[in-house]
């Protein structure tokens, strides 16, 4: 398996633009997690899904952030409109179940909002 | 709620020297403990985990950690580091053995020749 695949690896966008980050979890994994990594706040869990259903989105910072998982092999994290303070590395992770004791991380998307 | 504190943001060490990366946690309930490693421009990779049983846990790449409930610590150790161990190390906790992880701020291990 190729592991968790995120795209794009790097994204530079202007303030106010919509940004969509994409994630393909490992085949057969039923749980998917979105994390954000910043210098100021470290690694934060934003939202997670189980069997394509959002379970907890309490980590999503603002209404400008939304996430979807239309099927078992694809998830998106959208920011609209984007702001400079959204600049961060966004990681997607998947695991076989919510109770699994290992998360498999993608390589991340480095987002820069100018 | 739980929190994780990694006391050192950077740890410089010479190659073949021993190293300890410190991690303390707080939680009102029992937790499960993890160490993840992040190599430059890569995602996180699980090093080791404590779920129950023996308090000394061995992981990949020669790392080990010891769970100390009385001190609420889970320090990571390696007896002899290599240049290739240069990376950022994250301690994390979870309430229910799942992957809703709360991470510490990370410790950058810098191994010098």
Short mmCIF file of C-alpha atoms in Angstrom, two decimals:
data_model
loop_
_atom_site.label_atom_id
_atom_site.label_comp_id
_atom_site.label_asym_id
_atom_site.label_seq_id
_atom_site.Cartn_x
_atom_site.Cartn_y
_atom_site.Cartn_z
CA UNK A 1 0.00 0.00 0.00
CA UNK A 2 1.22 3.50 -0.77
CA UNK A 3 0.23 4.82 2.62
CA UNK A 4 -1.87 7.91 3.28
CA UNK A 5 -1.68 10.22 0.29
CA UNK A 6 -2.17 13.95 0.61
CA UNK A 7 -2.32 16.53 -2.12
CA UNK A 8 -1.01 19.01 -2.86
CA UNK A 9 2.26 18.83 -0.91
CA UNK A 10 2.60 22.59 -1.03
CA UNK A 11 -0.02 25.28 -1.57
CA UNK A 12 0.46 29.01 -1.75
CA UNK A 13 -2.64 31.11 -2.00
CA UNK A 14 -3.76 34.68 -1.51
CA UNK A 15 -5.78 35.78 1.45
CA UNK A 16 -9.48 35.46 0.77
CA UNK A 17 -9.16 32.58 -1.65
CA UNK A 18 -10.70 29.15 -1.14
CA UNK A 19 -8.28 26.33 -0.42
CA UNK A 20 -9.03 22.61 -0.64
CA UNK A 21 -6.71 19.99 0.79
CA UNK A 22 -7.14 16.35 -0.18
CA UNK A 23 -6.49 13.04 1.51
CA UNK A 24 -6.66 9.41 0.44
CA UNK A 25 -6.52 7.08 3.44
CA UNK A 26 -5.00 3.63 3.44
CA UNK A 27 -7.37 1.17 1.81
CA UNK A 28 -9.45 -0.66 4.40
CA UNK A 29 -8.99 1.96 7.10
CA UNK A 30 -12.29 3.14 8.51
CA UNK A 31 -11.11 6.11 10.56
CA UNK A 32 -9.64 9.34 9.25
CA UNK A 33 -8.17 12.28 11.13
CA UNK A 34 -7.16 15.81 10.14
CA UNK A 35 -4.41 17.53 12.19
CA UNK A 36 -2.85 20.97 11.89
CA UNK A 37 0.74 21.73 12.87
CA UNK A 38 1.89 25.28 13.64
CA UNK A 39 4.83 26.70 15.51
CA UNK A 40 2.59 28.43 18.00
CA UNK A 41 0.09 25.67 18.78
CA UNK A 42 1.92 22.48 17.80
CA UNK A 43 -0.13 19.54 16.52
CA UNK A 44 -3.88 19.87 16.95
CA UNK A 45 -6.64 17.45 16.05
CA UNK A 46 -9.17 19.29 13.91
CA UNK A 47 -11.76 16.67 13.04
CA UNK A 48 -12.13 12.94 12.66
CA UNK A 49 -14.39 10.58 10.76
CA UNK A 50 -15.45 7.00 11.29
CA UNK A 51 -17.00 5.08 8.41
CA UNK A 52 -17.21 8.37 6.48
CA UNK A 53 -19.24 10.06 9.22
CA UNK A 54 -17.82 13.06 11.11
CA UNK A 55 -17.60 12.13 14.77
CA UNK A 56 -16.03 15.15 16.42
CA UNK A 57 -15.27 18.50 14.80
CA UNK A 58 -14.68 20.42 18.01
CA UNK A 59 -11.09 21.09 16.98
CA UNK A 60 -12.08 23.00 13.85
CA UNK A 61 -10.98 26.54 14.60
CA UNK A 62 -13.69 28.52 12.80
CA UNK A 63 -16.66 28.20 10.49
CA UNK A 64 -14.31 29.01 7.63
CA UNK A 65 -13.04 25.44 7.98
CA UNK A 66 -15.06 22.49 6.73
CA UNK A 67 -14.28 18.84 6.07
CA UNK A 68 -16.05 16.12 4.14
CA UNK A 69 -15.60 12.45 3.49
CA UNK A 70 -17.86 11.51 0.57
CA UNK A 71 -16.55 7.95 0.42
CA UNK A 72 -14.13 5.61 2.15
CA UNK A 73 -11.21 6.56 -0.05
CA UNK A 74 -11.34 10.35 -0.09
CA UNK A 75 -11.58 13.30 2.26
CA UNK A 76 -11.24 17.05 1.84
CA UNK A 77 -10.49 19.91 4.19
CA UNK A 78 -11.64 23.26 2.87
CA UNK A 79 -10.85 26.75 4.10
CA UNK A 80 -12.99 29.56 2.75
CA UNK A 81 -11.97 32.32 2.85
CA UNK A 82 -8.36 31.67 3.78
CA UNK A 83 -6.38 33.98 6.05
CA UNK A 84 -2.63 34.32 6.70
CA UNK A 85 -3.02 32.78 10.16
CA UNK A 86 -4.20 29.56 8.51
CA UNK A 87 -0.66 29.01 7.26
CA UNK A 88 0.43 25.66 8.67
CA UNK A 89 1.15 22.07 7.78
CA UNK A 90 -2.03 20.03 7.59
CA UNK A 91 -1.75 16.29 8.17
CA UNK A 92 -4.21 13.58 7.39
CA UNK A 93 -3.99 10.25 9.24
CA UNK A 94 -5.93 7.02 9.02
CA UNK A 95 -6.32 3.90 11.13
CA UNK A 96 -8.22 0.63 10.75
CA UNK A 97 -10.71 1.57 13.49
CA UNK A 98 -11.19 4.32 16.06
CA UNK A 99 -9.84 1.94 18.70
CA UNK A 100 -6.67 1.12 16.77
CA UNK A 101 -3.51 2.08 18.61
CA UNK A 102 -1.54 3.38 15.67
CA UNK A 103 -2.31 6.21 13.31
CA UNK A 104 -0.69 6.31 9.89
CA UNK A 105 0.14 9.82 8.78
CA UNK A 106 0.47 11.31 5.35
CA UNK A 107 3.36 13.58 4.46
CA UNK A 108 1.28 16.69 5.00
CA UNK A 109 0.30 19.74 2.98
CA UNK A 110 2.23 22.89 3.70
CA UNK A 111 -0.20 25.79 3.26
CA UNK A 112 1.00 29.36 2.95
CA UNK A 113 -1.57 32.13 2.79
CA UNK A 114 -0.12 35.47 1.70
CA UNK B 1 -9.16 16.92 29.51
CA UNK B 2 -5.57 15.83 29.14
CA UNK B 3 -2.38 17.67 28.31
CA UNK B 4 1.18 16.76 27.45
CA UNK B 5 4.33 18.69 28.28
CA UNK B 6 7.65 18.07 26.62
CA UNK B 7 10.11 19.89 28.76
CA UNK B 8 12.85 20.36 26.18
CA UNK B 9 12.20 21.99 22.82
CA UNK B 10 15.68 21.04 21.55
CA UNK B 11 18.19 18.43 22.64
CA UNK B 12 21.65 18.52 21.07
CA UNK B 13 23.73 15.39 21.56
CA UNK B 14 26.84 13.84 20.08
CA UNK B 15 26.67 10.67 18.05
CA UNK B 16 26.86 7.45 20.11
CA UNK B 17 25.91 9.28 23.30
CA UNK B 18 22.80 8.31 25.28
CA UNK B 19 19.74 10.51 25.17
CA UNK B 20 16.56 11.02 27.16
CA UNK B 21 13.61 13.06 25.90
CA UNK B 22 11.25 14.02 28.66
CA UNK B 23 7.47 13.86 28.60
CA UNK B 24 4.96 14.55 31.34
CA UNK B 25 1.21 14.32 31.03
CA UNK B 26 -1.82 15.25 33.03
CA UNK B 27 -5.18 13.56 32.88
CA UNK B 28 -8.07 12.87 35.18
CA UNK B 29 -8.55 9.43 33.66
CA UNK B 30 -6.31 6.60 32.57
CA UNK B 31 -4.58 7.28 29.31
CA UNK B 32 -2.58 5.53 26.69
CA UNK B 33 0.82 6.96 25.80
CA UNK B 34 2.67 7.22 22.53
CA UNK B 35 5.87 8.53 21.04
CA UNK B 36 5.89 9.55 17.38
CA UNK B 37 8.88 10.66 15.28
CA UNK B 38 8.81 13.16 12.44
CA UNK B 39 11.74 13.21 10.03
CA UNK B 40 12.23 16.37 7.95
CA UNK B 41 9.44 16.93 5.46
CA UNK B 42 7.75 13.69 6.45
CA UNK B 43 4.62 12.69 8.32
CA UNK B 44 4.66 11.22 11.80
CA UNK B 45 5.63 7.62 12.43
CA UNK B 46 4.85 5.63 15.55
CA UNK B 47 7.94 4.81 17.63
CA UNK B 48 6.30 3.01 20.52
CA UNK B 49 3.20 2.93 22.69
CA UNK B 50 2.13 2.06 26.21
CA UNK B 51 -1.31 0.55 26.60
CA UNK B 52 -1.00 -1.63 29.71
CA UNK B 53 1.25 -4.21 31.32
CA UNK B 54 5.00 -3.78 31.59
CA UNK B 55 5.94 -0.18 32.19
CA UNK B 56 9.06 -0.48 30.04
CA UNK B 57 8.15 -0.34 26.39
CA UNK B 58 10.52 -1.05 23.54
CA UNK B 59 10.01 0.49 20.13
CA UNK B 60 11.64 0.72 16.76
CA UNK B 61 15.15 1.97 16.03
CA UNK B 62 16.42 1.02 19.50
CA UNK B 63 14.23 3.45 21.42
CA UNK B 64 12.47 2.60 24.67
CA UNK B 65 10.26 4.45 27.12
CA UNK B 66 9.18 3.93 30.69
CA UNK B 67 5.73 4.70 32.00
CA UNK B 68 5.82 6.11 35.52
CA UNK B 69 2.31 6.57 36.85
CA UNK B 70 3.31 8.26 40.11
CA UNK B 71 5.34 10.87 38.27
CA UNK B 72 2.95 10.99 35.30
CA UNK B 73 5.90 10.67 32.98
CA UNK B 74 6.74 8.73 29.85
CA UNK B 75 10.35 9.58 29.03
CA UNK B 76 11.95 8.30 25.83
CA UNK B 77 15.49 6.92 25.89
CA UNK B 78 18.11 5.53 23.59
CA UNK B 79 21.51 4.29 24.84
CA UNK B 80 23.45 5.33 21.75
CA UNK B 81 22.14 7.70 19.10
CA UNK B 82 23.00 7.90 15.42
CA UNK B 83 23.06 10.81 13.03
CA UNK B 84 19.96 9.34 11.42
CA UNK B 85 18.01 9.83 14.67
CA UNK B 86 17.98 13.58 14.03
CA UNK B 87 14.28 14.39 13.92
CA UNK B 88 11.41 15.86 15.93
CA UNK B 89 9.88 13.62 18.56
CA UNK B 90 6.33 13.98 19.82
CA UNK B 91 4.83 12.53 22.96
CA UNK B 92 1.06 12.00 22.83
CA UNK B 93 -1.80 10.69 24.95
CA UNK B 94 -5.18 9.26 24.17
CA UNK B 95 -8.04 8.42 26.51
CA UNK B 96 -9.34 5.34 24.84
CA UNK B 97 -6.51 3.65 22.94
CA UNK B 98 -7.82 5.24 19.83
CA UNK B 99 -6.26 7.86 17.71
CA UNK B 100 -7.78 11.03 19.09
CA UNK B 101 -4.33 12.09 20.13
CA UNK B 102 -3.28 15.05 22.24
CA UNK B 103 0.30 15.91 21.37
CA UNK B 104 3.06 17.62 23.27
CA UNK B 105 4.92 20.49 21.70
CA UNK B 106 7.69 18.29 20.34
CA UNK B 107 11.41 17.94 21.01
CA UNK B 108 13.93 18.44 18.25
CA UNK B 109 16.76 15.94 18.64
CA UNK B 110 19.93 17.12 16.93
CA UNK B 111 22.67 14.49 16.73
CA UNK B 112 26.09 15.91 15.98
CA UNK B 113 29.09 13.98 14.64
#
